PDB file of C-alpha atoms in Angstrom:
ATOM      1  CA  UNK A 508     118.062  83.046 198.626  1.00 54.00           C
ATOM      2  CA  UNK A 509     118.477  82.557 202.137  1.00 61.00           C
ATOM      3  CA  UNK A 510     115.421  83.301 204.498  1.00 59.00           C
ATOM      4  CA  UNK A 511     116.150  83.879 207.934  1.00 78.00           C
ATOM      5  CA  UNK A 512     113.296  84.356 209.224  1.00 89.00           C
ATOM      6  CA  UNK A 513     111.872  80.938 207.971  1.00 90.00           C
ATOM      7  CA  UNK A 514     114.659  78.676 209.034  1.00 91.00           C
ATOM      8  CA  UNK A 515     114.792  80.637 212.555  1.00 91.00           C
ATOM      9  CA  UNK A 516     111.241  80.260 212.931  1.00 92.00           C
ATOM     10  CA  UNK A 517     111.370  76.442 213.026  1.00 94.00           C
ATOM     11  CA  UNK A 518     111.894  73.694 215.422  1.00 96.00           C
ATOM     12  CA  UNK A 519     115.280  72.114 214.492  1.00 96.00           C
ATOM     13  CA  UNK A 520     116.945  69.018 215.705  1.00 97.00           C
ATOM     14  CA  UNK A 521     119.528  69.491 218.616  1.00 97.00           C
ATOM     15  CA  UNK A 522     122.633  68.254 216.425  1.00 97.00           C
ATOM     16  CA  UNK A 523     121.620  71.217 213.715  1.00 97.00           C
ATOM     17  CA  UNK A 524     125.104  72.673 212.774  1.00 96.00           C
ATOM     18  CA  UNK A 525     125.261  76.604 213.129  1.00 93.00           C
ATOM     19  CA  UNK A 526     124.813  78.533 210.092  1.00 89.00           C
ATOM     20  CA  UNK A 527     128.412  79.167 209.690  1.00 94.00           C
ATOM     21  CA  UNK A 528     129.300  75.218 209.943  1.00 96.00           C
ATOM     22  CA  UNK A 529     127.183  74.804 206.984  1.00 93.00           C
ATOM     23  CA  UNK A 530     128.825  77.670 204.608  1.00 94.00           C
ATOM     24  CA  UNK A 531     132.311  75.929 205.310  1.00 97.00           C
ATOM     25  CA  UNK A 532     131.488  72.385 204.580  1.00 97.00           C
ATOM     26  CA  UNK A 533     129.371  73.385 201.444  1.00 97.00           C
ATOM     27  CA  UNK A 534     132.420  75.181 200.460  1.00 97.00           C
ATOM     28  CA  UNK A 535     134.853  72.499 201.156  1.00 98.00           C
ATOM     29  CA  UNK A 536     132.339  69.869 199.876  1.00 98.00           C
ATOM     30  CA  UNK A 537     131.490  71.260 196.600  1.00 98.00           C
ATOM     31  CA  UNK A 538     135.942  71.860 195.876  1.00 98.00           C
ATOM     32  CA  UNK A 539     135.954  67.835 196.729  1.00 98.00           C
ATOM     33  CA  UNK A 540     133.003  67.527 194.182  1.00 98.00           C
ATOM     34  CA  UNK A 541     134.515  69.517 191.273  1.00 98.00           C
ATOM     35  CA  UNK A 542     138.054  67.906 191.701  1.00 98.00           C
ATOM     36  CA  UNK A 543     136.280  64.437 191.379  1.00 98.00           C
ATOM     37  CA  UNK A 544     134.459  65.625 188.821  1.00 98.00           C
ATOM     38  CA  UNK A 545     137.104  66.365 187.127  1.00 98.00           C
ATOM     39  CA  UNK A 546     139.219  63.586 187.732  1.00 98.00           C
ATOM     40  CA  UNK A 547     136.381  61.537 185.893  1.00 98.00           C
ATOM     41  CA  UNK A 548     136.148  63.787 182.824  1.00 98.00           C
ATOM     42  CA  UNK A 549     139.723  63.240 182.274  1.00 98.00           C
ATOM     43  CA  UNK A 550     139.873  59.540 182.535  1.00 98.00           C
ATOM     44  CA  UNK A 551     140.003  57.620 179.553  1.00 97.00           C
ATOM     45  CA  UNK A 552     136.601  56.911 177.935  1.00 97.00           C
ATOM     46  CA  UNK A 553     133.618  54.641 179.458  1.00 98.00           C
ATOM     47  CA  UNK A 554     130.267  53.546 179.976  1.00 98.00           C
ATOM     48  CA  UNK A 555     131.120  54.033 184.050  1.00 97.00           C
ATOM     49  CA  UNK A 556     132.874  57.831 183.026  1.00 98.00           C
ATOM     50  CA  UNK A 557     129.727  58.314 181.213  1.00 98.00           C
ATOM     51  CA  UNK A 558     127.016  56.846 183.777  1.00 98.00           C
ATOM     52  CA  UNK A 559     128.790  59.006 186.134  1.00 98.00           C
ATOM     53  CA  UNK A 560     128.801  61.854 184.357  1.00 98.00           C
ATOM     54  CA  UNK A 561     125.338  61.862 183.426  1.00 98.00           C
ATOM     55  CA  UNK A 562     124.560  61.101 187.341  1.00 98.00           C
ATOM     56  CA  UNK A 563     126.903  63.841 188.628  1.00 98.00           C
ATOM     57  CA  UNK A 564     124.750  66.135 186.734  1.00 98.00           C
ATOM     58  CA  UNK A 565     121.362  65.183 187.768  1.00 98.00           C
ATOM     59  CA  UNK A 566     122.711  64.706 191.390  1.00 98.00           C
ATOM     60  CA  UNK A 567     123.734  68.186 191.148  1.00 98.00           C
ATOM     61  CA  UNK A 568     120.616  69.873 189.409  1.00 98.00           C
ATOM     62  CA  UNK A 569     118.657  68.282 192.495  1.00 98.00           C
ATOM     63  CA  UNK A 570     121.461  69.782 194.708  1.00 98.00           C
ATOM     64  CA  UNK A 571     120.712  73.179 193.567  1.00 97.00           C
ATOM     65  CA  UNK A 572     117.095  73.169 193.438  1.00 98.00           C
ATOM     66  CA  UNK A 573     116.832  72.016 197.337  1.00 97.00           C
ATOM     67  CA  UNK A 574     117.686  75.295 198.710  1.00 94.00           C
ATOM     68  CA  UNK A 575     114.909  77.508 196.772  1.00 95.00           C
ATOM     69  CA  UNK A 576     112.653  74.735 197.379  1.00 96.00           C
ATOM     70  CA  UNK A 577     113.110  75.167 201.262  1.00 95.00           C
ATOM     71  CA  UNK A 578     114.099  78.132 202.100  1.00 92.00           C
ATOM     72  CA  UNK A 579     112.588  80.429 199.261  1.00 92.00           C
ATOM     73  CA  UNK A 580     109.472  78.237 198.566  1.00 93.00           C
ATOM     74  CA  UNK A 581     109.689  77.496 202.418  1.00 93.00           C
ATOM     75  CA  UNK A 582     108.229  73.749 201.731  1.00 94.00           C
ATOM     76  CA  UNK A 583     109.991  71.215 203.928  1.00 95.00           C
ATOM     77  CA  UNK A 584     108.410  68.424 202.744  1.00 95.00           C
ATOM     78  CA  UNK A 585     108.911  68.464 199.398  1.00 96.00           C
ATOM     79  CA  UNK A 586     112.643  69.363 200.159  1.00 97.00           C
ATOM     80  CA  UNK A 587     113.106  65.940 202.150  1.00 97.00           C
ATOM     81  CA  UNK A 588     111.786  64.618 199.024  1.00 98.00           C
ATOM     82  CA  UNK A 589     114.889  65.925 196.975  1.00 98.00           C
ATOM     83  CA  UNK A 590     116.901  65.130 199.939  1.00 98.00           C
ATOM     84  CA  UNK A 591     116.458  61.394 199.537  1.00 98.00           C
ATOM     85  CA  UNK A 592     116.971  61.759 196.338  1.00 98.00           C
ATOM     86  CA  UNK A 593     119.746  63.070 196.473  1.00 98.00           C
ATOM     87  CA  UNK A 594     121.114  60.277 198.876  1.00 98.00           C
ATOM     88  CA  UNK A 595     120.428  58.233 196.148  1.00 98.00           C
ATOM     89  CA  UNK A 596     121.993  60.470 193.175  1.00 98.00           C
ATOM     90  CA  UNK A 597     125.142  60.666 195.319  1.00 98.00           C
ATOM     91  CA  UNK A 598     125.659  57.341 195.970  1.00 98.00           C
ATOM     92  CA  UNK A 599     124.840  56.112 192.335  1.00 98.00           C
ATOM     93  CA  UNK A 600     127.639  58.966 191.123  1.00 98.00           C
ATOM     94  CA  UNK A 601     129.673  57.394 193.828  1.00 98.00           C
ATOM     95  CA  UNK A 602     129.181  54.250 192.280  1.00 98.00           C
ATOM     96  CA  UNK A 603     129.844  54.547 188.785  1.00 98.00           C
ATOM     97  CA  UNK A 604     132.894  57.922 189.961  1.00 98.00           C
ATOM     98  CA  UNK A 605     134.954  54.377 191.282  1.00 97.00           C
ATOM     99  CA  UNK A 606     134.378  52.544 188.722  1.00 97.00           C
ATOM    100  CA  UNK A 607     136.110  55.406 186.953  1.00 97.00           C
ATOM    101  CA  UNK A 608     138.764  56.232 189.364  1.00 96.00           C
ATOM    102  CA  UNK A 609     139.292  55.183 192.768  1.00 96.00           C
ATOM    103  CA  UNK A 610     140.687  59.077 194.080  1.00 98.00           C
ATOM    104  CA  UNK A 611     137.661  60.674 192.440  1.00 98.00           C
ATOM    105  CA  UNK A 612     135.032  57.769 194.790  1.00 97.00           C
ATOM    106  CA  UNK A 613     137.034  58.848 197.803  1.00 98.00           C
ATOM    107  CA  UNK A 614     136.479  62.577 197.134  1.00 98.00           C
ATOM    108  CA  UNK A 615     132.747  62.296 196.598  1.00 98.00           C
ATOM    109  CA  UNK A 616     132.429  59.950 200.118  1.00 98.00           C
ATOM    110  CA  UNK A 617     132.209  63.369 202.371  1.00 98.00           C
ATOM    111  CA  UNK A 618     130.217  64.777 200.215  1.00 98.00           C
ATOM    112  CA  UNK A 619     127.603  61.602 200.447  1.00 98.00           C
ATOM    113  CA  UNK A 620     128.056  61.201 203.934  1.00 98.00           C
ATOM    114  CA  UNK A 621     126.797  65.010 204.705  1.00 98.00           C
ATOM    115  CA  UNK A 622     123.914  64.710 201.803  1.00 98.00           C
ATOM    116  CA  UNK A 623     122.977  61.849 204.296  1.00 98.00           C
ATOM    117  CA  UNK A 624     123.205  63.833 207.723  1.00 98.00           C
ATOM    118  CA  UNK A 625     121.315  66.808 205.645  1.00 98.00           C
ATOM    119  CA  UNK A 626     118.704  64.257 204.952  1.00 98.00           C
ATOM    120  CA  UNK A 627     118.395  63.471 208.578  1.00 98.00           C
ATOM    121  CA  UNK A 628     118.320  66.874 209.290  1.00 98.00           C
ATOM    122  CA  UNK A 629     115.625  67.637 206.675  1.00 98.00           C
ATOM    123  CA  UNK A 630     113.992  64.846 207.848  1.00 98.00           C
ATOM    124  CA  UNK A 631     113.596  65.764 211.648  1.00 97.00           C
ATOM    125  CA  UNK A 632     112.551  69.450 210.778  1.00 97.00           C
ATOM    126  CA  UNK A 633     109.471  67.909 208.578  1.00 97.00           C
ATOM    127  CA  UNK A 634     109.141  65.822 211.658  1.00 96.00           C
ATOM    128  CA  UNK A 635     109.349  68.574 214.537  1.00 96.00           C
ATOM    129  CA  UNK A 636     107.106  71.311 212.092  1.00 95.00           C
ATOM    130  CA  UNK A 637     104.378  69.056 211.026  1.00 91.00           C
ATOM    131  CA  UNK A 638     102.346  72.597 210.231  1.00 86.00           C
ATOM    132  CA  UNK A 639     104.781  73.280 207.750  1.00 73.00           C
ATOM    133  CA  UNK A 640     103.197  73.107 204.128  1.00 68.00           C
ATOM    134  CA  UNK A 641     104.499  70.916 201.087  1.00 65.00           C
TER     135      UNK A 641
END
């Protein structure tokens, strides 16, 4: 999925993590996101469990279609544009993951907090590659 030869060929933003900084927080970001998620799906049954459940999912569907998006599809800009939302996804799942249980709202915080920097980063490539298609 990954292409090198894309993502070396473009301009990146001097705070861009190396490629093995981004392997380990994925990894340790996506055990914090599964042990919230879980945390919700056993909690006793409500229209915030729910909400968050639903929102979990579509935060995540958008999670996995950003990488072929970018770096298979090689389109930036339309990446940012699951980026954001994504931001938002996260934070709504965030939202409704406290209202659930308050262990499962700090587990997902890292995980929102990086979707934001990866945003930023996202953001800055579109930015510094403005030859880049969609």
């Amino acid at each position: 999925m990954y292409n090198g030869k894309f993502y070396k060929s473009l301009k990146k933003p001097k705070v861009t993590p190396a490629p093995k900084v981004f392997k380990i927080a994925w990894t340790i970001l996506y055990i914090l996101m599964f042990l919230a998620l879980s945390l919700v799906i056993i909690a006793p049954e409500s229209v915030s469990r729910t909400k968050g459940i639903w929102y979990f999912s579509l935060q995540f569907l958008i999670n996995v279609l950003w990488s072929p998006i970018f770096f298979i599809f090689e389109m930036p800009k339309t990446a940012l544009f699951l980026s954001i939302l994504l931001v938002i996804f996260v934070g709504v799942t965030i939202y409704f993951f406290s209202q659930t249980t308050l262990i499962a709202f700090v587990l997902l915080l890292p995980y929102w907090i990086w979707v934001c920097f990866a945003c930023f980063l996202n953001w800055e490539i579109v930015v510094m590659n403005p030859e880049k298609r969609l």
